[in-house]
Structure formats: structure tokens, C-alpha cells
């Protein structure tokens, strides 16, 4: 799951070449790059642009349009907390705000020790077990403050 | 070997089903008994998850909701024989929540192994395709038209008419695109189906391909649904290996292939033209219509864009006839609607019923009231662009026209319940905030209007010049409704104005309420 490995142009070129023949290859390429490196490095832009015969500006435009794509590495772990209506109806906002206050960070930020990035998302399709979240891609439901605090302790090895 | 069924849909996983799965295996091995665990999708009764079912001579006996600490005791009681136990639910089909439903689209969900073609066929799967292979394209389209099926994504456009348009246009290439970018809060039916019975979607898309002459299909799945994405990819491989997809479907000589694409966290990509742009590898900017995607869609070619549930309804229609499907429902809303009940409700889940059931039946009888036990206050129907409705309107039937005449919308069938702790002025503000975050930015009313909407709501909530600000709000909503390019900006005023109309007390200090309400 979330991890960052250092930039490797050769590896990136291989990844891009493997996807480039797909119809509408840009998103598949960007997803695989992010899976591999943890984010989409600036160095990747010209490579993707070349492979797809697009300008770097167009690739930049695609990356920045979609919330998923990062241009900087995330923390070691990523918690995506749902902020949409079904989770609001179960007090998700309060749980989230208290949690962020406890960590001392805002939405989209990473804890100073680099352990955890917390992002807001709109709906995970887990609306019948709200409030919900994805922790490193694994779904969590009926979240209370205790569960989140427990999660942080686990992350920090406490 | 005794078979035990455990759901691995994302919601069940969120509630701990993986741990239950591991503990059942561990406990069985410790006691030297053999079990064969079948991983299924969910039945969609989420207050009972994690749920396990054990196969006995009397049928499948269910237990739930299980805590990890329950497993040892369950085995002590003789789990594999379906013994009495405080958490024993008996035959799950006899639970009123399920017994009262009409499961056509979700008939197999939670019952079958989602990745077993044998299971799928044994439960009626591919009967629709076998029938369709014997029919001329126009006959298939006419059958779907006769069914009265309307787009389940939210717009409610007649599926048969869309297909007819694509069938009757000449092109060297046509496409079937499945919109699985299910972004509305309170909805999860597409996810549940893709995780629990993906072959139904694949079969529906294959039939659509035969009907309109498309040889290639794409399923665009939102990135929040990684579990569904993986399941659908596996199912495509299995269907291809089984001869149900490929250059000659079931040896018919007719081709249909499928690919999946993963979204990247953009709500707007659920709008069909934005989705097509995204599939083409671009920013998900909405296109102006016309041209309709049916004429110039993906890569400029005629394209059927349908929601997961629309396509997944097609196998049943072809297997049982359009007329049989149309016998369910009311008015111009025919067939069944998989309602998704969520939020602050005791018994959330999937409730597939013929159109026409009232909100009250759904929330009170199925849902059992609020989860917190506090009084019911509001319900939002149809996702973030749907209306907030008060208790006095719960006798509205779930029907496209009935909701529209109440200045709401049915959308994708999501219902989110709120108790009396909700502040509707905050919900109205959130509607704008959401629109500002998710607008594609192409048209000004949506891009700028949403930001202005947040500002004006902040002033109203702070009690600053309410008269002037209600005027601005009303004007803004009219403008966004009339001038936005797509439903994102065009419908954002729906939650806002419904909140204001039905819950004026939450907007406080309001001498001008009655005027605004109109």
C-alpha cells in the first residue's frame, strides 16, 4: 500500500510502455506509476507525455484534476475518512475533527513523524456502516474515536 | 465437508468479516473438523454482518452479527449442525427484511460464490444471454423497451430508447460503457452487485453488445471501490476463459470483449460525458450535449452508457421477458429498484422492491427507525444532489415522477436518514461545499456558483443581513439550476432549497421564509 520508493527512470519507462497501448492509457499509466513509487514524480511527466504524444501541460492537467494522484509522497500509512452525508448523519464530522485535532494536522496533511496521512473522501460506499474509512485500502466501519485512537497507537507502535 | 458461507464484500470486511473467516478456520482446525468456506458477497443486511451461514440438511442456517469472541462458543454448540444459539437467525430468507423484497437484480447476491461460473449458471445465470443469442438485435432492443427499464444511475432515461438509437446508427465501432462510478453518498448497490454477483453485470453488457452491435465494452469503476475492481477483473478473466467473452461468445461467432478502468477520485466522472472523457484518458470535463453519447460517445463512436444496475437488470429481462419485468412497479417507473438504506438507521442495507413503496415503509418498517434511537428528523433521497425531506413527506412513493413532483429526485436510490441532531443549514452549506470540491470547472454557474453558495450560507448561518442573503441565495440557486452545463451544478440547489423549504427553523432568524420557500 502507500509507500514511496525512490525514482527510477528505467522502471518508470517500463511501466509506461506496458500500459501505453491501452485505449485511453493516461489514467492506467498514472495509477501504476503511483502504485509503484507512491506518488507521481515530476520526472515522470515528460516520459508519460512522450509515450502518449501529449504535452507535459496536458499530463499535468490530468494529474491535478483527479484527487487520487499525488505529486508528493504520502505518510507511511494513509487513512481516508469519509466526509459525505451518510457518515455525517452518524457523527462522522465530530469524530474526524477530534481525530485531526489529536494528531495536530488538517485534512490532507501528514503527521510530523511521517506516520500517517489523513485525507477526506466523499463516500466509500460503506454508508450502512457509517462513519467509514479506508486504512491503507482496507475498509473500516462504525468508526468511533476509540477505534481511530487505537489505530494511531498501532501505527506508532505504542 | 460442511460448507460455510461468509461475505467478503467491502462493508462486511469493514465490520470484521475477515477476522471471523480466519477464526472459523482456526477453530475448525483446532477441533479437527473440516469446513469448506465459500466467500460470497453480502446479502445486504448490514446490521447482521459479519454473518455466517452453514449448510445443513435443512438448508443454510445463518448466525450474526458475530464478534470474534462468539466463534468458540458457536463451535461448542455444534456450529456445523446449525444448532440453537443466541445469534442464530435460521433461514435468512425468512427474515422479514428479505422475505418482503422482490429480488430480481440481486437474486444471487450473497448466495453464490461471485467467481464461480457453475454457481452462476446453477442459479439461472446466462439464461438471458442464451436467449439473446437466438434473437435479432432489434428484437432484443424491443424486449428491453417493453420492460420499461429506465436508467438506474439517476437520470431515469428509458434504456431501450438509448439502445435503439445506438443500434440504428451506422459505425465501424460501437461501445458499451458501464458507469460504475457510484459516487452518491448513501449508495452502494453497484458495489454490492459487482462484489457479490459480477457475472450478472458482464452478462448484461454482453447482451447490450449483441443488441446494438458493439464488440467492445468498458467498465469504469471508481477508485474507492478497489475490492469491486479486483472482483470484476477476475470475473472478466473467468468469463473469457469460459467462452462467454471473446471473439466468439458461446461459439456464436459474435464478439464481445470487456476491459475495466479505474477512476481516480472525481465525483463528476459519474456524469456520463465526463466519464467518457476520463475513459479517453483526459481530465473529466463535462461535454456539452448534443451530440449525445449514443451518436458520438467514446472516442467519437456511438456508445451506450448505462449504470451498473441498468445493465444488471437486462439478463433477468431477457430470461423472463420484458412484459414480466414491466408487471412490477407503478406509473412510468417499471420493474424493481434496489433501494439503499443508510446513514442513521437501525437496519441499513439493500432493499430491492417494485417501484411505488413509500419512504415510510422503507425507513420505519425495514429500517426500524434511527440507529441512535433519537427522533427521526430528515431524510435525503437520491444522493448529494437529492432533496432533504421531513417526516410529513414520508408517504411519498419511490417513483421517478412522484419524487420529481415533490421537487426532489430518486437518483440512484440512496436514502440517508438523519436524527434530530442534524442542522439542515449546515447540510445546505455542505451541498455547496461538495459542489465546489467536485465541480469539473467547465461552466461558470457551477464552478463559481458553488463557491458563492458556501459564502452566502456562511453569512446566513452567522445571521449577517439575512434578508439580503436569502435573496442572493435564491438568485444563485435559480441561476445554477437554469444555466449549469450538467446535473452537478444544475441539481446542487435541490438539497439547498429543500432544506430551506422544509426546515426553515434551522436557518434561524428568518422573516422572509415564506417567500424563499416558494
XYZ file of C-alpha atoms in Angstrom:
676
model
C 0.000 0.000 0.000
C 1.173 3.569 0.484
C 4.892 3.637 0.229
C 7.407 5.652 -1.609
C 10.327 4.264 -3.470
C 12.945 6.446 -4.975
C 12.604 7.497 -8.574
C 13.828 5.041 -11.169
C 13.524 6.300 -14.714
C 14.130 2.904 -16.273
C 11.456 1.266 -14.174
C 9.079 4.129 -14.938
C 9.656 3.745 -18.662
C 8.916 0.027 -18.431
C 5.684 0.705 -16.570
C 4.610 3.306 -19.060
C 5.433 1.097 -22.040
C 3.410 -1.775 -20.576
C 0.246 0.367 -20.429
C 0.736 2.689 -23.372
C -1.157 0.592 -25.895
C -4.381 0.647 -23.863
C -7.251 2.777 -25.094
C -7.174 5.980 -23.064
C -3.909 4.977 -21.401
C -3.263 8.088 -19.295
C -5.168 7.109 -16.164
C -3.948 3.489 -16.159
C -0.360 4.722 -16.531
C -0.675 7.280 -13.734
C -2.265 4.707 -11.429
C 0.524 2.205 -11.975
C 3.195 4.862 -11.520
C 1.632 5.928 -8.242
C 1.289 2.301 -7.099
C 4.967 1.772 -7.852
C 6.516 4.946 -6.470
C 3.873 6.118 -4.009
C 3.384 9.365 -5.928
C 3.872 10.791 -9.380
C 7.242 12.446 -9.536
C 7.881 15.464 -11.751
C 10.392 13.354 -13.663
C 7.542 11.146 -14.832
C 5.747 13.893 -16.715
C 7.926 14.070 -19.831
C 8.032 10.283 -20.037
C 4.241 9.978 -19.933
C 3.819 12.897 -22.306
C 6.202 11.319 -24.829
C 4.557 7.911 -24.648
C 1.098 9.357 -25.261
C 2.141 12.062 -27.703
C 0.698 14.720 -25.438
C 2.217 17.854 -23.962
C 3.571 17.970 -20.428
C 0.936 20.578 -19.663
C -1.785 18.115 -20.610
C -0.356 15.420 -18.327
C -0.047 17.981 -15.532
C -3.673 18.895 -16.163
C -4.759 15.282 -15.809
C -2.764 14.670 -12.639
C -4.106 17.761 -10.937
C -7.722 17.169 -11.980
C -8.070 13.913 -10.064
C -7.989 13.873 -6.260
C -6.218 10.490 -6.163
C -2.973 11.461 -7.798
C -0.256 12.795 -5.516
C 2.755 14.790 -6.565
C 4.464 14.297 -3.231
C 4.899 11.172 -1.143
C 2.252 10.440 1.493
C 2.951 9.233 5.020
C 3.714 5.587 5.675
C 0.022 4.949 6.128
C -2.971 6.650 4.592
C -6.346 6.996 6.256
C -9.183 8.097 4.003
C -12.048 9.291 6.154
C -15.448 9.698 4.572
C -16.935 13.187 4.876
C -20.162 12.634 2.939
C -23.748 12.802 4.153
C -24.300 9.238 5.357
C -21.209 9.436 7.548
C -22.215 12.928 8.711
C -25.558 11.503 9.854
C -23.676 9.208 12.223
C -21.493 11.913 13.688
C -18.572 11.371 11.330
C -17.665 15.053 11.302
C -17.162 15.211 15.049
C -15.133 12.024 15.092
C -12.952 13.296 12.259
C -12.406 16.748 13.727
C -11.474 15.355 17.128
C -9.090 12.935 15.484
C -7.382 15.600 13.398
C -7.091 17.829 16.465
C -5.487 14.989 18.357
C -2.952 14.497 15.589
C -2.482 18.220 15.218
C -2.955 18.149 11.451
C -5.566 19.240 8.940
C -7.261 17.412 6.086
C -4.783 16.123 3.543
C -1.829 16.547 5.894
C 0.709 14.109 7.275
C 1.750 13.787 10.900
C 5.160 15.361 11.587
C 6.686 11.921 12.200
C 5.590 10.884 8.719
C 3.478 8.019 10.025
C 0.007 8.895 8.883
C -1.664 10.952 6.192
C -5.343 11.712 6.721
C -7.449 12.542 3.694
C -11.114 13.359 3.380
C -13.075 11.491 0.737
C -16.661 11.709 -0.388
C -18.279 8.339 0.034
C -16.755 4.892 0.155
C -19.993 3.002 -0.427
C -19.937 1.862 3.201
C -22.917 4.042 4.059
C -24.825 1.404 6.013
C -21.944 1.110 8.473
C -21.074 4.775 8.879
C -18.811 6.503 9.784
C -16.475 4.714 7.437
C -12.888 4.921 6.273
C -10.225 3.175 4.258
C -6.980 2.500 6.048
C -4.253 1.610 3.575
C -7.066 0.431 1.321
C -8.798 -1.724 3.913
C -12.371 -0.754 4.790
C -13.336 0.226 8.334
C -16.887 0.786 9.532
C -18.820 2.215 12.514
C -15.778 4.209 13.476
C -15.677 5.903 16.822
C -12.923 7.999 18.359
C -11.618 4.984 20.255
C -11.053 2.997 17.100
C -9.131 5.834 15.484
C -7.002 6.431 18.557
C -6.250 2.712 18.638
C -5.241 2.901 15.024
C -2.739 5.663 15.669
C -1.232 3.797 18.582
C -0.838 0.775 16.338
C 0.744 2.868 13.611
C 3.213 4.405 16.024
C 3.946 1.078 17.631
C 2.724 2.227 21.032
C -17.183 -31.353 4.026
C -19.538 -28.825 5.523
C -19.805 -25.611 3.581
C -19.780 -22.302 5.438
C -20.612 -19.061 3.678
C -19.014 -15.763 4.725
C -19.325 -12.434 2.966
C -16.233 -10.617 1.800
C -17.919 -7.516 0.404
C -16.235 -4.291 1.476
C -18.891 -3.449 4.091
C -18.667 -6.888 5.678
C -14.903 -6.529 5.711
C -15.320 -3.129 7.338
C -17.318 -4.857 10.061
C -14.736 -7.558 10.614
C -15.723 -10.491 8.407
C -12.108 -11.318 7.542
C -11.312 -11.929 11.188
C -14.403 -14.094 11.545
C -13.333 -16.054 8.473
C -9.892 -16.695 9.959
C -11.325 -17.629 13.352
C -13.781 -20.127 11.879
C -10.916 -21.826 10.048
C -8.732 -21.764 13.151
C -11.435 -23.087 15.435
C -12.351 -25.854 12.984
C -8.770 -26.954 12.621
C -8.254 -26.881 16.392
C -11.193 -29.237 16.786
C -10.191 -31.427 13.861
C -13.368 -30.768 11.857
C -13.308 -29.912 8.196
C -15.026 -26.886 6.768
C -15.142 -25.513 3.272
C -15.527 -21.742 3.464
C -17.225 -20.184 0.462
C -16.556 -16.470 0.132
C -19.704 -14.735 -1.052
C -20.966 -11.216 -1.499
C -23.261 -9.804 1.143
C -26.980 -10.453 1.424
C -27.111 -6.745 2.111
C -28.435 -6.853 5.661
C -25.589 -4.922 7.150
C -26.681 -4.784 10.766
C -26.302 -8.575 10.720
C -22.767 -8.574 9.322
C -20.436 -10.275 9.934
C -22.860 -13.046 9.097
C -22.019 -16.680 8.549
C -24.241 -19.331 7.064
C -23.679 -23.038 7.481
C -25.065 -25.585 5.050
C -27.175 -28.223 6.787
C -29.695 -30.806 5.569
C -32.383 -28.209 6.429
C -30.734 -25.583 4.260
C -28.428 -22.704 5.083
C -28.599 -21.590 8.697
C -27.383 -18.077 9.462
C -25.686 -16.639 12.543
C -24.952 -12.985 13.084
C -23.818 -10.387 13.802
C -20.753 -12.208 15.088
C -17.987 -10.913 17.278
C -14.624 -12.668 17.286
C -15.390 -13.837 20.829
C -18.508 -15.680 19.636
C -16.776 -18.230 17.431
C -15.505 -20.611 20.061
C -18.926 -20.783 21.743
C -20.578 -21.310 18.406
C -18.404 -24.364 17.799
C -19.088 -25.573 21.367
C -22.770 -25.526 20.482
C -22.092 -27.673 17.406
C -21.937 -24.926 14.767
C -21.704 -27.197 11.736
C -25.095 -28.787 12.506
C -26.860 -25.438 12.702
C -27.626 -25.624 16.442
C -29.601 -23.231 18.629
C -27.541 -20.216 19.701
C -28.413 -16.690 20.819
C -27.186 -15.357 17.455
C -28.945 -17.991 15.350
C -31.079 -16.332 12.682
C -32.303 -19.510 10.995
C -33.005 -19.345 7.278
C -32.003 -15.850 6.312
C -34.628 -15.761 3.554
C -37.284 -15.888 6.247
C -36.111 -12.662 7.848
C -38.921 -10.174 7.102
C -36.334 -7.756 5.685
C -35.571 -10.239 2.913
C -38.890 -12.040 2.690
C -40.682 -8.798 1.804
C -38.284 -7.965 -1.039
C -38.544 -8.724 -4.734
C -35.023 -9.618 -5.657
C -34.606 -9.743 -9.419
C -31.292 -7.940 -9.948
C -29.955 -9.051 -6.576
C -31.391 -12.580 -6.737
C -27.994 -14.247 -6.421
C -26.123 -11.706 -4.335
C -24.857 -13.174 -1.079
C -25.883 -16.656 -2.134
C -23.407 -17.611 -4.824
C -19.641 -17.648 -4.992
C -19.175 -14.478 -7.072
C -16.368 -16.046 -9.073
C -17.949 -19.403 -9.860
C -19.483 -19.772 -13.299
C -21.018 -23.070 -12.201
C -22.729 -21.355 -9.297
C -23.881 -18.559 -11.583
C -25.410 -20.943 -14.114
C -26.927 -23.118 -11.393
C -28.816 -20.025 -10.168
C -30.200 -19.054 -13.561
C -27.203 -17.142 -14.862
C -26.602 -16.844 -18.613
C -30.185 -17.861 -19.435
C -30.728 -14.319 -20.709
C -27.668 -14.410 -22.948
C -28.581 -17.831 -24.353
C -31.955 -16.390 -25.310
C -30.451 -13.212 -26.720
C -28.053 -15.154 -28.952
C -31.071 -16.504 -30.824
C -32.652 -13.094 -31.342
C -32.137 -10.347 -33.910
C -30.650 -7.152 -32.409
C -33.856 -5.170 -32.896
C -35.831 -7.870 -31.073
C -33.501 -7.640 -28.052
C -33.827 -3.854 -28.021
C -37.617 -4.119 -28.283
C -37.695 -6.517 -25.351
C -35.753 -4.054 -23.205
C -38.037 -1.251 -24.356
C -41.086 -3.339 -23.462
C -39.670 -3.887 -19.967
C -39.909 -0.160 -19.309
C -36.395 -0.236 -17.818
C -35.107 3.258 -17.106
C -31.544 4.291 -16.310
C -30.819 3.417 -12.705
C -27.909 5.829 -12.456
C -30.260 8.656 -11.632
C -31.460 10.255 -14.830
C -34.123 7.622 -15.461
C -33.842 7.755 -19.248
C -35.511 4.759 -20.966
C -32.772 2.197 -21.620
C -34.495 0.689 -24.658
C -34.666 4.054 -26.429
C -30.963 4.680 -25.807
C -30.120 1.250 -27.180
C -32.370 1.781 -30.194
C -30.509 4.977 -31.075
C -27.150 3.217 -30.953
C -28.445 0.203 -32.879
C -29.771 2.347 -35.684
C -26.681 4.419 -36.335
C -24.047 3.181 -38.764
C -20.493 2.988 -37.430
C -17.387 0.845 -37.786
C -17.105 0.611 -34.000
C -19.609 0.970 -31.173
C -19.066 0.689 -27.447
C -20.895 -0.361 -24.316
C -19.753 1.642 -21.308
C -20.782 0.732 -17.805
C -20.878 3.593 -15.359
C -19.653 2.105 -12.089
C -18.578 5.467 -10.690
C -21.099 5.212 -7.882
C -20.256 8.395 -6.009
C -23.533 9.393 -4.352
C -23.376 9.242 -0.610
C -25.814 6.657 0.647
C -25.490 4.413 -2.376
C -23.669 1.123 -2.613
C -25.826 -1.117 -4.814
C -23.365 -1.103 -7.715
C -20.560 -2.036 -5.376
C -22.572 -4.798 -3.761
C -23.508 -6.272 -7.113
C -20.001 -6.099 -8.552
C -18.587 -7.760 -5.454
C -21.360 -10.298 -4.997
C -22.523 -11.213 -8.491
C -20.274 -9.692 -11.162
C -21.317 -12.138 -13.883
C -24.766 -10.528 -13.930
C -23.176 -7.250 -14.994
C -20.933 -8.988 -17.527
C -23.918 -10.859 -18.969
C -25.957 -7.665 -19.180
C -23.170 -5.865 -21.014
C -22.731 -8.784 -23.401
C -26.439 -8.709 -24.217
C -26.200 -4.934 -24.726
C -23.319 -5.521 -27.137
C -25.334 -8.040 -29.131
C -28.328 -5.701 -29.132
C -26.617 -2.640 -30.556
C -23.744 -4.215 -32.490
C -20.948 -3.216 -30.118
C -17.977 -5.543 -29.840
C -16.191 -3.839 -27.001
C -17.182 -2.709 -23.547
C -15.576 -0.780 -20.703
C -16.482 -0.802 -17.037
C -15.427 2.443 -15.343
C -15.107 1.723 -11.630
C -14.368 4.389 -9.045
C -11.042 4.032 -7.281
C -12.726 3.923 -3.864
C -14.049 0.519 -4.938
C -10.792 -1.424 -5.186
C -12.407 -4.615 -3.924
C -15.090 -4.426 -6.588
C -12.462 -3.619 -9.206
C -10.474 -6.739 -8.332
C -13.562 -8.953 -8.311
C -14.800 -7.664 -11.658
C -11.359 -8.129 -13.235
C -11.232 -11.723 -12.026
C -14.766 -12.322 -13.251
C -13.892 -10.998 -16.712
C -10.935 -13.393 -16.890
C -13.138 -16.282 -15.819
C -15.932 -15.405 -18.243
C -13.393 -15.079 -21.045
C -11.842 -18.447 -20.214
C -15.350 -19.922 -20.119
C -16.131 -18.698 -23.622
C -18.665 -16.073 -22.506
C -16.491 -13.198 -23.637
C -14.082 -13.031 -26.546
C -14.093 -13.352 -30.302
C -16.935 -15.860 -30.384
C -19.378 -15.672 -27.477
C -20.577 -19.197 -26.677
C -19.392 -20.286 -30.117
C -21.833 -17.935 -31.840
C -19.172 -16.274 -33.965
C -20.129 -12.921 -32.432
C -17.505 -10.995 -30.496
C -17.632 -9.044 -27.277
C -14.690 -8.158 -25.071
C -14.558 -6.242 -21.817
C -11.990 -4.089 -20.073
C -12.100 -2.241 -16.783
C -10.794 1.208 -15.989
C -10.226 2.671 -12.579
C -11.378 6.201 -11.803
C -9.189 8.494 -9.755
C -11.377 10.138 -7.158
C -13.576 12.563 -9.073
C -17.302 12.602 -8.322
C -18.019 14.360 -11.589
C -16.882 11.312 -13.550
C -20.219 9.749 -12.700
C -21.685 12.206 -15.190
C -21.684 10.288 -18.452
C -19.807 12.702 -20.698
C -17.219 13.410 -18.022
C -16.836 9.658 -17.603
C -16.206 9.291 -21.341
C -13.522 11.979 -21.229
C -11.902 10.195 -18.312
C -12.045 6.864 -20.154
C -10.294 8.542 -23.052
C -7.503 9.439 -20.654
C -8.341 13.094 -20.157
C -9.462 15.424 -17.406
C -13.047 14.549 -16.570
C -14.544 17.698 -18.038
C -18.234 17.558 -18.910
C -19.098 17.727 -22.606
C -21.881 19.851 -23.985
C -24.775 17.825 -25.399
C -25.626 17.369 -28.239
C -24.064 15.343 -29.661
C -25.493 12.594 -27.482
C -23.072 9.834 -26.474
C -25.433 7.443 -28.254
C -24.327 9.089 -31.503
C -20.843 10.364 -30.675
C -19.618 8.902 -27.426
C -16.382 7.162 -26.512
C -13.605 8.078 -28.968
C -16.334 9.706 -31.059
C -18.155 6.423 -31.658
C -21.782 5.546 -30.856
C -21.826 4.466 -27.240
C -24.329 3.045 -24.815
C -23.549 4.445 -21.368
C -25.558 2.662 -18.692
C -25.367 2.338 -14.946
C -24.388 -0.987 -13.345
C -27.934 -1.662 -12.157
C -29.485 -0.914 -15.553
C -27.169 -3.377 -17.265
C -27.546 -5.922 -14.458
C -31.334 -5.844 -14.893
C -31.054 -6.907 -18.510
C -30.270 -10.639 -18.001
C -33.492 -11.049 -15.987
C -35.470 -9.177 -18.636
C -34.135 -11.368 -21.441
C -34.630 -14.550 -19.422
C -38.183 -13.779 -18.287
C -39.427 -11.309 -20.863
C -39.846 -7.563 -20.873
C -43.535 -7.909 -20.086
C -42.851 -9.845 -16.880
C -40.457 -7.108 -15.746
C -42.927 -4.363 -16.566
C -45.533 -6.020 -14.387
C -43.617 -4.745 -11.369
C -43.750 -1.069 -10.481
C -46.049 1.915 -10.809
C -46.781 4.588 -13.390
C -43.843 5.075 -15.708
C -41.418 3.519 -13.220
C -41.411 -0.154 -14.096
C -39.595 -3.080 -12.562
C -37.701 -3.085 -9.311
C -35.452 -0.564 -7.614
C -32.654 -1.671 -5.318
C -33.086 0.915 -2.568
C -30.024 1.563 -0.447
C -30.920 2.460 3.097
C -28.105 4.098 5.033
C -26.975 6.697 7.479
C -28.571 6.993 10.880
C -30.812 3.953 10.685
C -31.006 0.747 12.717
C -31.197 -1.696 9.840
C -29.334 -0.358 6.850
C -28.930 -2.386 3.719
C -30.136 -3.163 0.250
C -33.877 -3.387 -0.268
C -34.949 -4.389 -3.761
C -38.625 -3.674 -4.274
C -41.013 -2.834 -7.056
C -41.293 0.924 -7.562
C -44.031 2.534 -5.516
C -43.056 1.604 -1.966
C -43.301 4.611 0.335
C -40.378 6.175 2.128
C -42.165 5.433 5.392
C -42.239 1.696 4.718
C -38.546 1.772 3.890
C -37.422 3.835 6.850
C -39.791 2.599 9.536
C -40.588 -0.994 8.600
C -37.327 -2.009 7.013
C -35.053 0.446 8.748
C -36.594 0.249 12.219
C -36.007 3.924 12.935
C -32.785 5.749 13.732
C -29.630 3.998 14.872
C -29.114 6.469 17.698
C -32.673 5.996 18.938
C -33.281 9.743 18.728
C -36.314 11.057 16.832
C -36.230 10.994 13.036
C -35.775 14.452 11.541
C -34.882 14.297 7.855
C -34.098 12.002 5.002
C -32.030 12.777 1.939
C -33.181 10.826 -1.070
C -31.085 10.418 -4.199
C -27.569 11.291 -3.107
C -25.842 14.639 -2.558
C -27.962 16.275 -5.267
C -31.220 14.953 -3.782
C -33.759 16.678 -1.572
C -33.947 16.688 2.215
C -37.457 15.673 3.196
C -39.225 15.933 6.565
C -41.329 13.343 8.383
C -44.504 14.816 6.926
C -43.450 13.708 3.444
C -42.627 10.100 4.188
C -45.732 8.864 2.410
C -44.174 9.728 -0.926
C -43.846 6.648 -3.101
C -40.469 5.798 -4.563
C -41.168 6.631 -8.176
C -39.284 8.924 -10.550
C -42.259 11.202 -11.197
C -43.508 11.335 -7.598
C -40.120 12.457 -6.309
C -39.753 14.960 -9.122
C -43.145 16.493 -8.357
C -42.028 16.916 -4.742
C -39.025 18.884 -6.067
C -36.709 16.028 -5.293
C -35.250 13.173 -7.207
C -34.928 9.445 -6.891
C -31.404 9.381 -8.243
C -29.624 6.088 -7.799
C -31.967 5.050 -4.985
C -29.889 6.054 -1.989
C -31.699 7.011 1.203
C -29.802 8.644 4.063
C -31.598 9.042 7.377
C -30.818 11.800 9.893
C -31.940 12.106 13.508
C -32.875 15.350 15.263
C -29.265 16.334 15.856
C -28.925 17.357 12.200
C -28.708 21.049 11.330
C -30.166 21.496 7.863
C -28.469 24.852 7.324
C -25.163 23.033 7.660
C -26.371 20.395 5.209
C -27.290 23.141 2.736
C -23.852 24.636 3.167
C -22.293 21.221 2.632
C -24.175 20.808 -0.662
C -22.355 23.859 -1.997
C -19.059 22.839 -0.426
C -19.289 19.447 -2.091
C -20.130 21.032 -5.433
C -17.179 23.405 -5.098
C -14.845 20.487 -4.378
C -16.141 18.265 -7.147
C -17.171 20.617 -9.940
C -15.233 19.970 -13.137
C -14.972 23.722 -13.577
C -16.100 23.895 -17.172
C -19.178 26.047 -16.677
C -19.267 29.200 -14.579
C -22.600 28.710 -12.780
C -21.301 25.542 -11.179
C -17.646 26.482 -10.689
C -18.242 29.931 -9.266
C -21.796 29.426 -8.020
C -20.773 26.683 -5.634
C -18.117 28.868 -4.021
C -20.524 31.805 -3.752
C -23.050 29.397 -2.272
C -20.716 28.438 0.565
C -20.050 32.123 1.254
C -23.689 33.104 1.307
C -24.582 30.166 3.537
C -21.817 31.174 5.927
C -23.339 34.634 6.158
C -26.828 33.244 6.690
C -25.609 30.873 9.383
C -23.826 33.781 11.055
C -27.037 35.809 10.891
C -25.498 38.538 8.733
C -28.080 40.522 6.765
C -30.374 37.542 6.344
C -32.869 39.309 4.058
C -30.245 40.289 1.518
C -28.509 36.962 1.718
C -31.641 34.914 1.199
C -32.248 36.951 -1.913
C -28.727 36.186 -3.125
C -29.175 32.528 -2.275
C -32.407 32.280 -4.188
C -30.955 34.079 -7.173
C -27.873 31.874 -7.124
C -29.959 28.710 -6.986
C -32.110 29.839 -9.902
C -29.023 30.631 -11.937
C -27.284 27.348 -11.177
C -30.450 25.395 -11.972
C -31.025 27.132 -15.276
C -27.541 27.685 -16.592
C -25.294 24.836 -15.469
C -23.971 22.506 -18.123
C -24.796 19.278 -16.276
C -26.659 17.941 -13.263
C -23.822 18.659 -10.828
C -24.372 22.415 -10.834
C -27.958 22.088 -12.007
C -29.113 19.989 -9.074
C -26.973 21.331 -6.243
C -29.819 23.766 -5.463
C -32.121 20.799 -4.786
C -30.687 19.860 -1.370
C -30.239 23.554 -0.562
C -33.757 24.693 -1.397
C -35.405 21.595 0.049
C -33.579 22.159 3.330
C -34.726 25.762 3.341
C -38.291 24.935 2.370
C -38.907 22.070 4.769
C -36.675 23.054 7.682
C -36.829 26.873 7.826
C -36.323 26.856 11.588
C -32.734 25.668 11.067
C -31.971 28.762 9.035
C -32.934 30.767 12.062
C -33.838 34.462 12.201
C -35.876 34.335 9.062
C -38.606 36.850 8.490
C -38.619 36.165 4.727
C -39.009 32.442 4.948
C -42.321 32.010 3.247
C -41.111 33.962 0.239
C -37.918 31.973 -0.022
C -39.778 28.730 0.369
C -41.621 29.413 -2.815
